[in-house]
DNA sequence: GACAACCTGACC
DNA sequence: GGTCAGGTTGTC
């Protein structure tokens, strides 16, 4: 599902509506999505105020009074929706939290998503958070070049490696590389420093535009209010196999890299 | 690296 | 019936 812009959109939606509200009830309806490292039953949250909802990489972090916290990863099809209509596919409803003024529902068709109920000490050493690389927005050019050069595998796989940089997934890797004019299969040793610096600029640019458009809804993604994003209308290459490149008109090519569909323009990306 | 696994649904 | 899907993890 969601990559950085989608998770950021959801985090902001939930923070705006839910922070300051008190938890009245919380329960798993399906424990398949309960993370193994969960330390507490959801009932420990009852009576606590939600202090904030934030994002780290593709993870959502809820902080409550008394140092309780939730870490949530939506994987491919997870959704967190405020005051979703109840009749809406109960079959895929796996977790629910009732606040004094709102209800938060976690849906996931494929059940890949995970929710962990923990506390501050659990947050610090959470396996999903501890190994994450830096956020793309926090990187200087020098840091980015150094990070990328640490490994010698195709640049797209480096961008998608959460331990190197956190938050970039398949869509934004393809779109950023297109914007920077870099072929996804190139290894960093074959990319000049100026081109790598341009790549970081493209990443920041593409992610920012997508956040401003509330993310990409090509399939399942919905924001915290159950609404679609708009960035799918601005996508240049992702999922556009065989269609003309918006810049030069050449057909967009699809290859498989790291088991993921990869889309690029053979003329614009070298 | 490539590949399978975790799941379900959409599409050909 | 087969293929594919915004992710991650574990195994040859």
PDB file of N, CA, C and O in Angstrom, chain A residues 160-209:
ATOM      1  N   UNK A 160      14.627   1.759  -2.449  1.00  0.00           N
ATOM      2  CA  UNK A 160      13.529   1.045  -1.782  1.00  0.00           C
ATOM      3  C   UNK A 160      13.967   0.310  -0.520  1.00  0.00           C
ATOM      4  O   UNK A 160      13.138  -0.253   0.187  1.00  0.00           O
ATOM      5  N   UNK A 161      15.268   0.311  -0.247  1.00  0.00           N
ATOM      6  CA  UNK A 161      15.783  -0.387   0.933  1.00  0.00           C
ATOM      7  C   UNK A 161      15.554   0.477   2.177  1.00  0.00           C
ATOM      8  O   UNK A 161      16.202   1.511   2.359  1.00  0.00           O
ATOM      9  N   UNK A 162      14.642   0.049   3.036  1.00  0.00           N
ATOM     10  CA  UNK A 162      14.223   0.872   4.176  1.00  0.00           C
ATOM     11  C   UNK A 162      15.347   1.083   5.178  1.00  0.00           C
ATOM     12  O   UNK A 162      15.299   2.016   5.977  1.00  0.00           O
ATOM     13  N   UNK A 163      16.359   0.208   5.143  1.00  0.00           N
ATOM     14  CA  UNK A 163      17.486   0.383   6.062  1.00  0.00           C
ATOM     15  C   UNK A 163      18.461   1.438   5.558  1.00  0.00           C
ATOM     16  O   UNK A 163      19.290   1.939   6.319  1.00  0.00           O
ATOM     17  N   UNK A 164      18.368   1.784   4.277  1.00  0.00           N
ATOM     18  CA  UNK A 164      19.232   2.837   3.730  1.00  0.00           C
ATOM     19  C   UNK A 164      18.510   4.185   3.791  1.00  0.00           C
ATOM     20  O   UNK A 164      19.034   5.160   4.326  1.00  0.00           O
ATOM     21  N   UNK A 165      17.279   4.232   3.236  1.00  0.00           N
ATOM     22  CA  UNK A 165      16.435   5.429   3.315  1.00  0.00           C
ATOM     23  C   UNK A 165      15.017   4.953   3.613  1.00  0.00           C
ATOM     24  O   UNK A 165      14.555   4.002   2.998  1.00  0.00           O
ATOM     25  N   UNK A 166      14.338   5.623   4.509  1.00  0.00           N
ATOM     26  CA  UNK A 166      13.017   5.154   4.934  1.00  0.00           C
ATOM     27  C   UNK A 166      11.893   5.841   4.170  1.00  0.00           C
ATOM     28  O   UNK A 166      11.898   7.059   4.027  1.00  0.00           O
ATOM     29  N   UNK A 167      10.952   5.053   3.667  1.00  0.00           N
ATOM     30  CA  UNK A 167       9.695   5.613   3.165  1.00  0.00           C
ATOM     31  C   UNK A 167       9.423   5.469   1.689  1.00  0.00           C
ATOM     32  O   UNK A 167       8.286   5.607   1.253  1.00  0.00           O
ATOM     33  N   UNK A 168      10.458   5.204   0.881  1.00  0.00           N
ATOM     34  CA  UNK A 168      10.265   5.126  -0.568  1.00  0.00           C
ATOM     35  C   UNK A 168       9.879   3.705  -0.965  1.00  0.00           C
ATOM     36  O   UNK A 168      10.541   2.746  -0.571  1.00  0.00           O
ATOM     37  N   UNK A 169       8.824   3.563  -1.735  1.00  0.00           N
ATOM     38  CA  UNK A 169       8.381   2.260  -2.232  1.00  0.00           C
ATOM     39  C   UNK A 169       8.397   2.241  -3.751  1.00  0.00           C
ATOM     40  O   UNK A 169       9.066   3.063  -4.387  1.00  0.00           O
ATOM     41  N   UNK A 170       7.662   1.321  -4.318  1.00  0.00           N
ATOM     42  CA  UNK A 170       7.761   1.062  -5.759  1.00  0.00           C
ATOM     43  C   UNK A 170       7.349   2.246  -6.628  1.00  0.00           C
ATOM     44  O   UNK A 170       8.010   2.558  -7.612  1.00  0.00           O
ATOM     45  N   UNK A 171       6.256   2.904  -6.275  1.00  0.00           N
ATOM     46  CA  UNK A 171       5.788   4.020  -7.108  1.00  0.00           C
ATOM     47  C   UNK A 171       6.798   5.165  -7.103  1.00  0.00           C
ATOM     48  O   UNK A 171       7.210   5.661  -8.160  1.00  0.00           O
ATOM     49  N   UNK A 172       7.209   5.577  -5.903  1.00  0.00           N
ATOM     50  CA  UNK A 172       8.036   6.787  -5.812  1.00  0.00           C
ATOM     51  C   UNK A 172       9.479   6.527  -6.211  1.00  0.00           C
ATOM     52  O   UNK A 172      10.177   7.462  -6.630  1.00  0.00           O
ATOM     53  N   UNK A 173       9.929   5.286  -6.136  1.00  0.00           N
ATOM     54  CA  UNK A 173      11.245   4.960  -6.680  1.00  0.00           C
ATOM     55  C   UNK A 173      11.214   5.162  -8.199  1.00  0.00           C
ATOM     56  O   UNK A 173      12.078   5.841  -8.760  1.00  0.00           O
ATOM     57  N   UNK A 174      10.208   4.599  -8.861  1.00  0.00           N
ATOM     58  CA  UNK A 174      10.103   4.757 -10.319  1.00  0.00           C
ATOM     59  C   UNK A 174       9.949   6.222 -10.717  1.00  0.00           C
ATOM     60  O   UNK A 174      10.591   6.696 -11.655  1.00  0.00           O
ATOM     61  N   UNK A 175       9.080   6.937 -10.023  1.00  0.00           N
ATOM     62  CA  UNK A 175       8.804   8.332 -10.396  1.00  0.00           C
ATOM     63  C   UNK A 175      10.005   9.241 -10.142  1.00  0.00           C
ATOM     64  O   UNK A 175      10.285  10.151 -10.932  1.00  0.00           O
ATOM     65  N   UNK A 176      10.720   9.002  -9.045  1.00  0.00           N
ATOM     66  CA  UNK A 176      11.892   9.830  -8.738  1.00  0.00           C
ATOM     67  C   UNK A 176      13.005   9.597  -9.751  1.00  0.00           C
ATOM     68  O   UNK A 176      13.669  10.536 -10.192  1.00  0.00           O
ATOM     69  N   UNK A 177      13.225   8.320 -10.111  1.00  0.00           N
ATOM     70  CA  UNK A 177      14.274   8.004 -11.084  1.00  0.00           C
ATOM     71  C   UNK A 177      13.929   8.579 -12.458  1.00  0.00           C
ATOM     72  O   UNK A 177      14.816   9.045 -13.184  1.00  0.00           O
ATOM     73  N   UNK A 178      12.660   8.576 -12.790  1.00  0.00           N
ATOM     74  CA  UNK A 178      12.245   9.209 -14.052  1.00  0.00           C
ATOM     75  C   UNK A 178      12.539  10.703 -14.013  1.00  0.00           C
ATOM     76  O   UNK A 178      13.125  11.266 -14.952  1.00  0.00           O
ATOM     77  N   UNK A 179      12.182  11.338 -12.912  1.00  0.00           N
ATOM     78  CA  UNK A 179      12.388  12.783 -12.791  1.00  0.00           C
ATOM     79  C   UNK A 179      13.867  13.143 -12.881  1.00  0.00           C
ATOM     80  O   UNK A 179      14.237  14.179 -13.426  1.00  0.00           O
ATOM     81  N   UNK A 180      14.708  12.244 -12.335  1.00  0.00           N
ATOM     82  CA  UNK A 180      16.147  12.513 -12.330  1.00  0.00           C
ATOM     83  C   UNK A 180      16.821  12.048 -13.620  1.00  0.00           C
ATOM     84  O   UNK A 180      18.010  12.302 -13.833  1.00  0.00           O
ATOM     85  N   UNK A 181      16.085  11.338 -14.495  1.00  0.00           N
ATOM     86  CA  UNK A 181      16.671  10.853 -15.746  1.00  0.00           C
ATOM     87  C   UNK A 181      17.669   9.723 -15.555  1.00  0.00           C
ATOM     88  O   UNK A 181      18.605   9.568 -16.329  1.00  0.00           O
ATOM     89  N   UNK A 182      17.456   8.931 -14.499  1.00  0.00           N
ATOM     90  CA  UNK A 182      18.389   7.839 -14.199  1.00  0.00           C
ATOM     91  C   UNK A 182      17.716   6.491 -14.411  1.00  0.00           C
ATOM     92  O   UNK A 182      16.608   6.250 -13.922  1.00  0.00           O
ATOM     93  N   UNK A 183      18.404   5.589 -15.116  1.00  0.00           N
ATOM     94  CA  UNK A 183      17.895   4.250 -15.387  1.00  0.00           C
ATOM     95  C   UNK A 183      17.899   3.440 -14.091  1.00  0.00           C
ATOM     96  O   UNK A 183      18.926   3.380 -13.392  1.00  0.00           O
ATOM     97  N   UNK A 184      16.785   2.799 -13.753  1.00  0.00           N
ATOM     98  CA  UNK A 184      16.642   2.129 -12.455  1.00  0.00           C
ATOM     99  C   UNK A 184      17.649   1.009 -12.202  1.00  0.00           C
ATOM    100  O   UNK A 184      17.964   0.703 -11.049  1.00  0.00           O
ATOM    101  N   UNK A 185      18.167   0.405 -13.267  1.00  0.00           N
ATOM    102  CA  UNK A 185      19.066  -0.738 -13.095  1.00  0.00           C
ATOM    103  C   UNK A 185      20.518  -0.319 -12.853  1.00  0.00           C
ATOM    104  O   UNK A 185      21.358  -1.158 -12.520  1.00  0.00           O
ATOM    105  N   UNK A 186      20.820   0.964 -13.024  1.00  0.00           N
ATOM    106  CA  UNK A 186      22.200   1.441 -12.842  1.00  0.00           C
ATOM    107  C   UNK A 186      22.661   1.243 -11.409  1.00  0.00           C
ATOM    108  O   UNK A 186      21.917   1.465 -10.465  1.00  0.00           O
ATOM    109  N   UNK A 187      23.930   0.873 -11.256  1.00  0.00           N
ATOM    110  CA  UNK A 187      24.492   0.807  -9.912  1.00  0.00           C
ATOM    111  C   UNK A 187      25.161   2.142  -9.580  1.00  0.00           C
ATOM    112  O   UNK A 187      25.632   2.838 -10.485  1.00  0.00           O
ATOM    113  N   UNK A 188      25.195   2.477  -8.288  1.00  0.00           N
ATOM    114  CA  UNK A 188      25.694   3.792  -7.880  1.00  0.00           C
ATOM    115  C   UNK A 188      27.104   4.094  -8.373  1.00  0.00           C
ATOM    116  O   UNK A 188      27.424   5.254  -8.649  1.00  0.00           O
ATOM    117  N   UNK A 189      27.931   3.065  -8.514  1.00  0.00           N
ATOM    118  CA  UNK A 189      29.291   3.306  -8.982  1.00  0.00           C
ATOM    119  C   UNK A 189      29.308   3.875 -10.402  1.00  0.00           C
ATOM    120  O   UNK A 189      30.307   4.437 -10.843  1.00  0.00           O
ATOM    121  N   UNK A 190      28.186   3.727 -11.112  1.00  0.00           N
ATOM    122  CA  UNK A 190      28.101   4.212 -12.500  1.00  0.00           C
ATOM    123  C   UNK A 190      27.355   5.547 -12.601  1.00  0.00           C
ATOM    124  O   UNK A 190      27.052   6.003 -13.700  1.00  0.00           O
ATOM    125  N   UNK A 191      27.019   6.124 -11.431  1.00  0.00           N
ATOM    126  CA  UNK A 191      26.257   7.376 -11.461  1.00  0.00           C
ATOM    127  C   UNK A 191      27.103   8.489 -10.854  1.00  0.00           C
ATOM    128  O   UNK A 191      27.604   8.352  -9.739  1.00  0.00           O
ATOM    129  N   UNK A 192      27.253   9.572 -11.606  1.00  0.00           N
ATOM    130  CA  UNK A 192      28.106  10.675 -11.137  1.00  0.00           C
ATOM    131  C   UNK A 192      27.492  11.356  -9.914  1.00  0.00           C
ATOM    132  O   UNK A 192      26.290  11.286  -9.677  1.00  0.00           O
ATOM    133  N   UNK A 193      28.340  12.009  -9.130  1.00  0.00           N
ATOM    134  CA  UNK A 193      27.886  12.738  -7.950  1.00  0.00           C
ATOM    135  C   UNK A 193      26.793  13.776  -8.279  1.00  0.00           C
ATOM    136  O   UNK A 193      25.759  13.810  -7.608  1.00  0.00           O
ATOM    137  N   UNK A 194      26.983  14.606  -9.338  1.00  0.00           N
ATOM    138  CA  UNK A 194      25.919  15.571  -9.662  1.00  0.00           C
ATOM    139  C   UNK A 194      24.584  14.900  -9.968  1.00  0.00           C
ATOM    140  O   UNK A 194      23.519  15.418  -9.605  1.00  0.00           O
ATOM    141  N   UNK A 195      24.636  13.741 -10.618  1.00  0.00           N
ATOM    142  CA  UNK A 195      23.374  13.053 -10.942  1.00  0.00           C
ATOM    143  C   UNK A 195      22.730  12.490  -9.677  1.00  0.00           C
ATOM    144  O   UNK A 195      21.506  12.446  -9.573  1.00  0.00           O
ATOM    145  N   UNK A 196      23.536  12.044  -8.731  1.00  0.00           N
ATOM    146  CA  UNK A 196      22.980  11.555  -7.461  1.00  0.00           C
ATOM    147  C   UNK A 196      22.354  12.707  -6.668  1.00  0.00           C
ATOM    148  O   UNK A 196      21.296  12.550  -6.047  1.00  0.00           O
ATOM    149  N   UNK A 197      23.004  13.857  -6.719  1.00  0.00           N
ATOM    150  CA  UNK A 197      22.449  15.024  -6.027  1.00  0.00           C
ATOM    151  C   UNK A 197      21.106  15.417  -6.653  1.00  0.00           C
ATOM    152  O   UNK A 197      20.143  15.717  -5.960  1.00  0.00           O
ATOM    153  N   UNK A 198      21.078  15.358  -7.982  1.00  0.00           N
ATOM    154  CA  UNK A 198      19.824  15.618  -8.694  1.00  0.00           C
ATOM    155  C   UNK A 198      18.750  14.598  -8.273  1.00  0.00           C
ATOM    156  O   UNK A 198      17.573  14.934  -8.126  1.00  0.00           O
ATOM    157  N   UNK A 199      19.181  13.354  -8.060  1.00  0.00           N
ATOM    158  CA  UNK A 199      18.222  12.321  -7.662  1.00  0.00           C
ATOM    159  C   UNK A 199      17.584  12.642  -6.312  1.00  0.00           C
ATOM    160  O   UNK A 199      16.372  12.492  -6.133  1.00  0.00           O
ATOM    161  N   UNK A 200      18.387  13.096  -5.354  1.00  0.00           N
ATOM    162  CA  UNK A 200      17.805  13.470  -4.060  1.00  0.00           C
ATOM    163  C   UNK A 200      16.804  14.615  -4.235  1.00  0.00           C
ATOM    164  O   UNK A 200      15.727  14.605  -3.637  1.00  0.00           O
ATOM    165  N   UNK A 201      17.159  15.565  -5.081  1.00  0.00           N
ATOM    166  CA  UNK A 201      16.216  16.680  -5.348  1.00  0.00           C
ATOM    167  C   UNK A 201      14.920  16.154  -5.951  1.00  0.00           C
ATOM    168  O   UNK A 201      13.823  16.601  -5.592  1.00  0.00           O
ATOM    169  N   UNK A 202      15.045  15.185  -6.869  1.00  0.00           N
ATOM    170  CA  UNK A 202      13.842  14.609  -7.494  1.00  0.00           C
ATOM    171  C   UNK A 202      12.994  13.863  -6.472  1.00  0.00           C
ATOM    172  O   UNK A 202      11.761  13.955  -6.483  1.00  0.00           O
ATOM    173  N   UNK A 203      13.649  13.126  -5.582  1.00  0.00           N
ATOM    174  CA  UNK A 203      12.922  12.391  -4.546  1.00  0.00           C
ATOM    175  C   UNK A 203      12.113  13.358  -3.682  1.00  0.00           C
ATOM    176  O   UNK A 203      10.909  13.172  -3.470  1.00  0.00           O
ATOM    177  N   UNK A 204      12.781  14.398  -3.205  1.00  0.00           N
ATOM    178  CA  UNK A 204      12.109  15.381  -2.350  1.00  0.00           C
ATOM    179  C   UNK A 204      10.960  16.053  -3.103  1.00  0.00           C
ATOM    180  O   UNK A 204       9.866  16.229  -2.573  1.00  0.00           O
ATOM    181  N   UNK A 205      11.222  16.371  -4.366  1.00  0.00           N
ATOM    182  CA  UNK A 205      10.205  17.033  -5.183  1.00  0.00           C
ATOM    183  C   UNK A 205       8.969  16.140  -5.383  1.00  0.00           C
ATOM    184  O   UNK A 205       7.839  16.552  -5.137  1.00  0.00           O
ATOM    185  N   UNK A 206       9.226  14.890  -5.796  1.00  0.00           N
ATOM    186  CA  UNK A 206       8.118  13.967  -6.083  1.00  0.00           C
ATOM    187  C   UNK A 206       7.317  13.668  -4.807  1.00  0.00           C
ATOM    188  O   UNK A 206       6.083  13.689  -4.811  1.00  0.00           O
ATOM    189  N   UNK A 207       8.014  13.411  -3.706  1.00  0.00           N
ATOM    190  CA  UNK A 207       7.319  13.108  -2.446  1.00  0.00           C
ATOM    191  C   UNK A 207       6.499  14.305  -1.985  1.00  0.00           C
ATOM    192  O   UNK A 207       5.364  14.163  -1.510  1.00  0.00           O
ATOM    193  N   UNK A 208       7.062  15.504  -2.131  1.00  0.00           N
ATOM    194  CA  UNK A 208       6.367  16.719  -1.692  1.00  0.00           C
ATOM    195  C   UNK A 208       5.102  16.950  -2.520  1.00  0.00           C
ATOM    196  O   UNK A 208       4.029  17.238  -1.971  1.00  0.00           O
ATOM    197  N   UNK A 209       5.236  16.799  -3.833  1.00  0.00           N
ATOM    198  CA  UNK A 209       4.057  16.988  -4.694  1.00  0.00           C
ATOM    199  C   UNK A 209       2.980  15.966  -4.333  1.00  0.00           C
ATOM    200  O   UNK A 209       1.798  16.289  -4.258  1.00  0.00           O
TER     201      UNK A 209
END
